[in-house]
Amino acid sequence: MSHRHSILCILPPYMLEQIAQRGTSGQRQTAARSIAASQQIRNKRRGLSLATFRGALHARMAATTLKQRAVYSANFSTQLPGTLLRGEGDDPVSDPAVNEAYNGCGDTYDVFSTAFGRNSIDNNGLKLISTVHYDKGYDNAFWDGEQMIYGDGDEDRPSTERLFNRFTVSLDIIGHELTHGVTQYEANLDYNNQSGALNEAISDIFGSLVKQYKLGQTAAEANWIIGDGLFTANVKGVGIRSLKAPGTAYNDFVLGSDPQPAHMRDYVTTIEDNGGVHINSGIVNHAFYIMAAELGGFAWQKAGMIWYTALTEKLTSGSNFQNAANLTYEAAAQIFGANSLEQKAVKNGWSQVGISITGIGSEEPTPTPIPDPIPVPPVSVPEQGQGCMTVLMRAFGLRK
Amino acid sequence: MMQIIFERTGGIMGRKVSVSLDLDEMPSDQSTTLRRLVDESDLFTLDEEPIKTSRPDEFIYTITITTKTIQQTVRASDTSLPESLRPLLNELLTHTG
Ligand SMILES: [Zn+2]
């Protein structure tokens, strides 16, 4: 491992990008993380805009594609996967649900690939399978362990009574479902109680990031709504959840009101919904939002990278909120350095929802002044067990 | 007598819908349909909890039926649902608010 890391470390940025795109899974992830950390250093040094950097990266990413998609229709039955209507590279079809599922999977794939160096759900090019038109009057979308499934809402009711549009209408919902697949292959968080609510929050977080990425929105510009466009005009609500203001997404005569808490003091203890996984996720969602808003810019670059690292390297199936707080704090130190602005933002986010970081590394160390300007880093070979980031940060003088 | 308590939880919204029905108090066309669907569902022969672990965002259904002689509760989810139960579930959903 250390050998592979040392190779990545001495490569120039454009090579890192190539690896982020074409390397083995371990190489891709390390390279993507190096890009995230080093681009801000370079930007500071040379005054390059993030947009310029990203533009170049996107152009390169667009040149090759590894994604494989297939969209089926269940024809309003519950038979899976159903009839294949659009495969990878096929032209758009006349059915908007099919095209939405196809494009939404593509957008989600692209975010995970470009921002985090991940190749699909399993990081090994797994085919992205979706089924639309599932059942009649099925007002839901889910991940069944192998594929994404979408209902058409309450298409069986007269339009004056309809509450839901088809579920593929929201890109953040497609991102949410696909992310359940990623979580299954990584931390595999148990789908009940706090670990289940973490599982849900991770899907909301990355689902929202997919939409922000697609729209080119910064944390300040994003609406942080899940289920954007899902409700018909008959519903008083903007979506099913809000990461920015949990508990405010809807308040409707038929649907009731958004039950999400935004703070541990309002944590809901229940046996329904696997222990309130879709309710208490609001607390974690909000901690992420606070961190991302504090850091500013594109939320997938720093906040997203911190959580991606926690999801893929640190969280385990039984992790609870406290573990997630500690481990995202640890991930922030790993990527951006101990006591970095990023690590402080993680701590502040959790603290504002009522969770304090505990354990080693939680005490405030003496701040290390960051030297500026930063000289060109000397090449160094990591010792056994050291990650590329450690070496990189050290080389740039950001870490002892 | 026959009473049915039906509940659906989970789903990506996590919103619960439920209904409690006393078939003796319902219009006869509705109760006749329900009695037929209960019969056809083989509900009394099903395991009480066929769900092992539920999949992310799928619905979880709970039906409790009480008659003079028997009470039976069945829990199932979209991916673990016996096909025989679907018509009854769909009918019960039309009675929820
Ligand atoms: Zn979910």
Short mmCIF file of C-alpha atoms in Angstrom, two decimals, chain A residues 53-268:
data_model
loop_
_atom_site.label_atom_id
_atom_site.label_comp_id
_atom_site.label_asym_id
_atom_site.label_seq_id
_atom_site.Cartn_x
_atom_site.Cartn_y
_atom_site.Cartn_z
CA PHE A 53 -9.71 23.74 -12.17
CA ARG A 54 -13.02 21.96 -12.19
CA GLY A 55 -13.66 22.81 -15.83
CA ALA A 56 -10.45 21.11 -16.88
CA LEU A 57 -11.19 18.11 -14.72
CA HIS A 58 -14.69 17.75 -16.13
CA ALA A 59 -13.49 17.93 -19.69
CA ARG A 60 -11.13 15.05 -19.01
CA MET A 61 -13.76 13.05 -17.15
CA ALA A 62 -16.19 13.44 -20.03
CA ALA A 63 -13.69 11.94 -22.41
CA THR A 64 -14.09 8.46 -21.00
CA THR A 65 -17.01 6.82 -19.34
CA LEU A 66 -17.06 3.67 -17.31
CA LYS A 67 -20.66 3.79 -16.27
CA GLN A 68 -23.14 1.11 -17.21
CA ARG A 69 -26.84 1.82 -16.84
CA ALA A 70 -30.01 -0.11 -17.54
CA VAL A 71 -33.54 1.15 -17.00
CA TYR A 72 -36.49 -1.24 -16.92
CA SER A 73 -40.24 -0.80 -16.60
CA ALA A 74 -42.34 -2.97 -14.31
CA ASN A 75 -45.40 -1.84 -16.32
CA PHE A 76 -47.29 -1.09 -13.10
CA SER A 77 -46.69 -4.59 -11.74
CA THR A 78 -44.29 -5.65 -8.98
CA GLN A 79 -42.22 -7.96 -11.16
CA LEU A 80 -38.53 -7.05 -11.13
CA PRO A 81 -36.61 -5.96 -13.02
CA GLY A 82 -39.30 -5.85 -15.76
CA THR A 83 -38.83 -4.91 -19.42
CA LEU A 84 -35.55 -3.29 -20.50
CA LEU A 85 -36.32 0.10 -22.06
CA ARG A 86 -32.96 1.87 -22.16
CA GLY A 87 -29.42 0.49 -21.91
CA GLU A 88 -26.09 2.29 -21.72
CA GLY A 89 -25.50 4.55 -24.69
CA ASP A 90 -29.05 4.14 -26.04
CA ASP A 91 -30.90 7.20 -27.30
CA PRO A 92 -33.53 8.82 -25.09
CA VAL A 93 -36.96 7.20 -25.22
CA SER A 94 -40.40 8.82 -25.16
CA ASP A 95 -41.05 7.85 -21.53
CA PRO A 96 -39.78 10.64 -19.24
CA ALA A 97 -39.47 8.37 -16.17
CA VAL A 98 -37.04 6.14 -18.07
CA ASN A 99 -34.90 9.08 -19.16
CA GLU A 100 -34.94 10.61 -15.68
CA ALA A 101 -33.75 7.35 -14.11
CA TYR A 102 -31.07 6.98 -16.79
CA ASN A 103 -29.79 10.55 -16.53
CA GLY A 104 -30.10 10.67 -12.74
CA CYS A 105 -27.97 7.54 -12.40
CA GLY A 106 -25.45 9.12 -14.76
CA ASP A 107 -25.31 12.33 -12.72
CA THR A 108 -24.91 10.39 -9.49
CA TYR A 109 -22.21 8.21 -10.98
CA ASP A 110 -20.38 11.34 -12.17
CA VAL A 111 -20.34 12.99 -8.75
CA PHE A 112 -18.98 9.89 -7.04
CA SER A 113 -16.45 9.44 -9.83
CA THR A 114 -15.25 13.04 -10.22
CA ALA A 115 -15.38 14.24 -6.66
CA PHE A 116 -14.43 11.04 -4.84
CA GLY A 117 -12.77 8.82 -7.43
CA ARG A 118 -15.38 6.09 -7.01
CA ASN A 119 -16.33 3.74 -9.84
CA SER A 120 -20.04 3.06 -9.28
CA ILE A 121 -21.91 1.60 -6.32
CA ASP A 122 -19.37 -1.09 -5.50
CA ASN A 123 -16.33 0.93 -6.67
CA ASN A 124 -15.85 -1.77 -9.25
CA GLY A 125 -18.10 -0.64 -12.08
CA LEU A 126 -21.32 -2.31 -10.92
CA LYS A 127 -24.13 -1.88 -13.43
CA LEU A 128 -26.69 0.68 -12.27
CA ILE A 129 -30.10 -0.95 -12.60
CA SER A 130 -33.35 0.95 -12.20
CA THR A 131 -36.98 -0.09 -12.53
CA VAL A 132 -39.65 2.56 -13.08
CA HIS A 133 -43.47 2.26 -13.10
CA TYR A 134 -43.38 -0.11 -10.12
CA ASP A 135 -46.85 -1.16 -8.93
CA LYS A 136 -49.98 0.97 -9.17
CA GLY A 137 -50.34 4.04 -6.99
CA TYR A 138 -46.95 3.35 -5.43
CA ASP A 139 -45.90 6.60 -3.73
CA ASN A 140 -42.34 5.57 -2.97
CA ALA A 141 -38.84 4.74 -4.17
CA PHE A 142 -36.47 2.21 -2.63
CA TRP A 143 -33.22 0.27 -2.93
CA ASP A 144 -33.82 -3.49 -2.71
CA GLY A 145 -30.18 -4.46 -2.16
CA GLU A 146 -29.48 -4.83 -5.87
CA GLN A 147 -31.30 -2.10 -7.75
CA MET A 148 -33.32 1.12 -7.56
CA ILE A 149 -37.11 0.99 -7.76
CA TYR A 150 -39.45 3.92 -8.45
CA GLY A 151 -43.21 4.27 -8.27
CA ASP A 152 -45.26 6.84 -10.18
CA GLY A 153 -46.70 8.36 -7.00
CA ASP A 154 -50.50 8.36 -6.93
CA GLU A 155 -50.93 8.27 -10.70
CA ASP A 156 -54.08 6.20 -10.18
CA ARG A 157 -55.94 9.12 -8.59
CA PRO A 158 -57.63 12.04 -10.37
CA SER A 159 -55.23 14.95 -10.88
CA THR A 160 -57.19 17.20 -8.51
CA GLU A 161 -56.44 14.72 -5.69
CA ARG A 162 -52.89 13.79 -6.56
CA LEU A 163 -50.20 14.54 -3.98
CA PHE A 164 -47.14 12.96 -5.60
CA ASN A 165 -45.50 13.13 -8.99
CA ARG A 166 -43.46 10.21 -10.27
CA PHE A 167 -40.48 9.64 -7.97
CA THR A 168 -37.83 9.93 -10.70
CA VAL A 169 -38.75 13.61 -11.01
CA SER A 170 -36.33 14.47 -8.18
CA LEU A 171 -32.64 14.04 -8.93
CA ASP A 172 -31.91 14.13 -5.19
CA ILE A 173 -34.16 11.07 -4.71
CA ILE A 174 -32.27 9.16 -7.40
CA GLY A 175 -29.02 10.17 -5.69
CA HIS A 176 -30.51 9.12 -2.36
CA GLU A 177 -31.41 5.62 -3.58
CA LEU A 178 -28.12 5.02 -5.39
CA THR A 179 -26.24 6.13 -2.27
CA HIS A 180 -28.01 3.39 -0.27
CA GLY A 181 -26.16 1.03 -2.59
CA VAL A 182 -22.82 2.73 -1.90
CA THR A 183 -23.45 2.53 1.85
CA GLN A 184 -24.30 -1.16 1.54
CA TYR A 185 -20.90 -1.82 -0.05
CA GLU A 186 -19.02 0.38 2.44
CA ALA A 187 -20.01 0.97 6.09
CA ASN A 188 -23.11 -1.23 5.56
CA LEU A 189 -24.89 0.61 8.37
CA ASP A 190 -27.60 -1.46 10.08
CA TYR A 191 -30.97 -0.20 8.95
CA ASN A 192 -32.45 0.55 12.35
CA ASN A 193 -32.21 3.11 15.16
CA GLN A 194 -29.19 5.46 15.05
CA SER A 195 -27.14 3.46 12.55
CA GLY A 196 -30.23 3.38 10.32
CA ALA A 197 -30.75 7.12 10.70
CA LEU A 198 -27.07 7.59 9.76
CA ASN A 199 -27.68 5.41 6.71
CA GLU A 200 -30.62 7.64 5.80
CA ALA A 201 -28.68 10.86 6.42
CA ILE A 202 -25.83 9.69 4.19
CA SER A 203 -28.34 9.10 1.39
CA ASP A 204 -29.87 12.54 1.90
CA ILE A 205 -26.46 14.21 2.08
CA PHE A 206 -25.06 12.68 -1.10
CA GLY A 207 -28.46 12.92 -2.82
CA SER A 208 -28.43 16.64 -2.16
CA LEU A 209 -24.80 16.91 -3.30
CA VAL A 210 -25.69 15.25 -6.60
CA LYS A 211 -28.30 17.92 -7.24
CA GLN A 212 -25.94 20.72 -6.20
CA TYR A 213 -23.23 19.35 -8.48
CA LYS A 214 -25.63 19.09 -11.40
CA LEU A 215 -26.87 22.65 -10.87
CA GLY A 216 -23.38 24.02 -10.14
CA GLN A 217 -24.55 25.43 -6.83
CA THR A 218 -22.48 26.45 -3.84
CA ALA A 219 -23.59 25.58 -0.31
CA ALA A 220 -25.07 29.05 0.00
CA GLU A 221 -26.99 28.79 -3.28
CA ALA A 222 -28.43 25.30 -2.75
CA ASN A 223 -31.92 24.78 -1.33
CA TRP A 224 -30.91 21.59 0.54
CA ILE A 225 -34.34 20.07 -0.10
CA ILE A 226 -34.88 16.34 -0.67
CA GLY A 227 -37.78 15.52 -2.95
CA ASP A 228 -37.61 18.72 -4.94
CA GLY A 229 -40.58 18.76 -7.32
CA LEU A 230 -42.04 15.55 -5.93
CA PHE A 231 -45.22 17.10 -4.53
CA THR A 232 -48.00 18.29 -6.80
CA ALA A 233 -49.46 21.77 -6.42
CA ASN A 234 -52.12 20.24 -4.13
CA VAL A 235 -49.58 19.88 -1.32
CA LYS A 236 -48.36 22.62 0.99
CA GLY A 237 -44.68 21.78 0.98
CA VAL A 238 -41.41 22.13 -0.92
CA GLY A 239 -40.22 18.53 -0.58
CA ILE A 240 -40.00 15.65 1.88
CA ARG A 241 -37.03 16.88 3.94
CA SER A 242 -34.82 19.92 4.44
CA LEU A 243 -31.20 19.59 5.53
CA LYS A 244 -31.04 23.33 6.10
CA ALA A 245 -34.14 23.46 8.29
CA PRO A 246 -35.32 19.98 9.31
CA GLY A 247 -38.99 19.90 10.25
CA THR A 248 -40.05 22.62 7.80
CA ALA A 249 -40.28 20.84 4.43
CA TYR A 250 -44.05 20.37 4.47
CA ASN A 251 -47.10 21.17 6.55
CA ASP A 252 -50.14 19.84 4.78
CA PHE A 253 -53.73 18.95 5.65
CA VAL A 254 -53.45 15.44 4.18
CA LEU A 255 -49.76 14.63 4.63
CA GLY A 256 -49.38 16.19 8.06
CA SER A 257 -46.21 18.03 8.96
CA ASP A 258 -42.52 17.26 8.52
CA PRO A 259 -41.58 15.41 11.76
CA GLN A 260 -37.81 15.81 11.57
CA PRO A 261 -35.82 17.08 14.55
CA ALA A 262 -32.73 19.25 14.05
CA HIS A 263 -31.24 18.70 17.50
CA MET A 264 -30.57 15.79 19.88
CA ARG A 265 -32.93 17.25 22.48
CA ASP A 266 -35.78 16.47 20.06
CA TYR A 267 -34.60 12.94 19.18
CA VAL A 268 -37.63 10.73 18.59
#
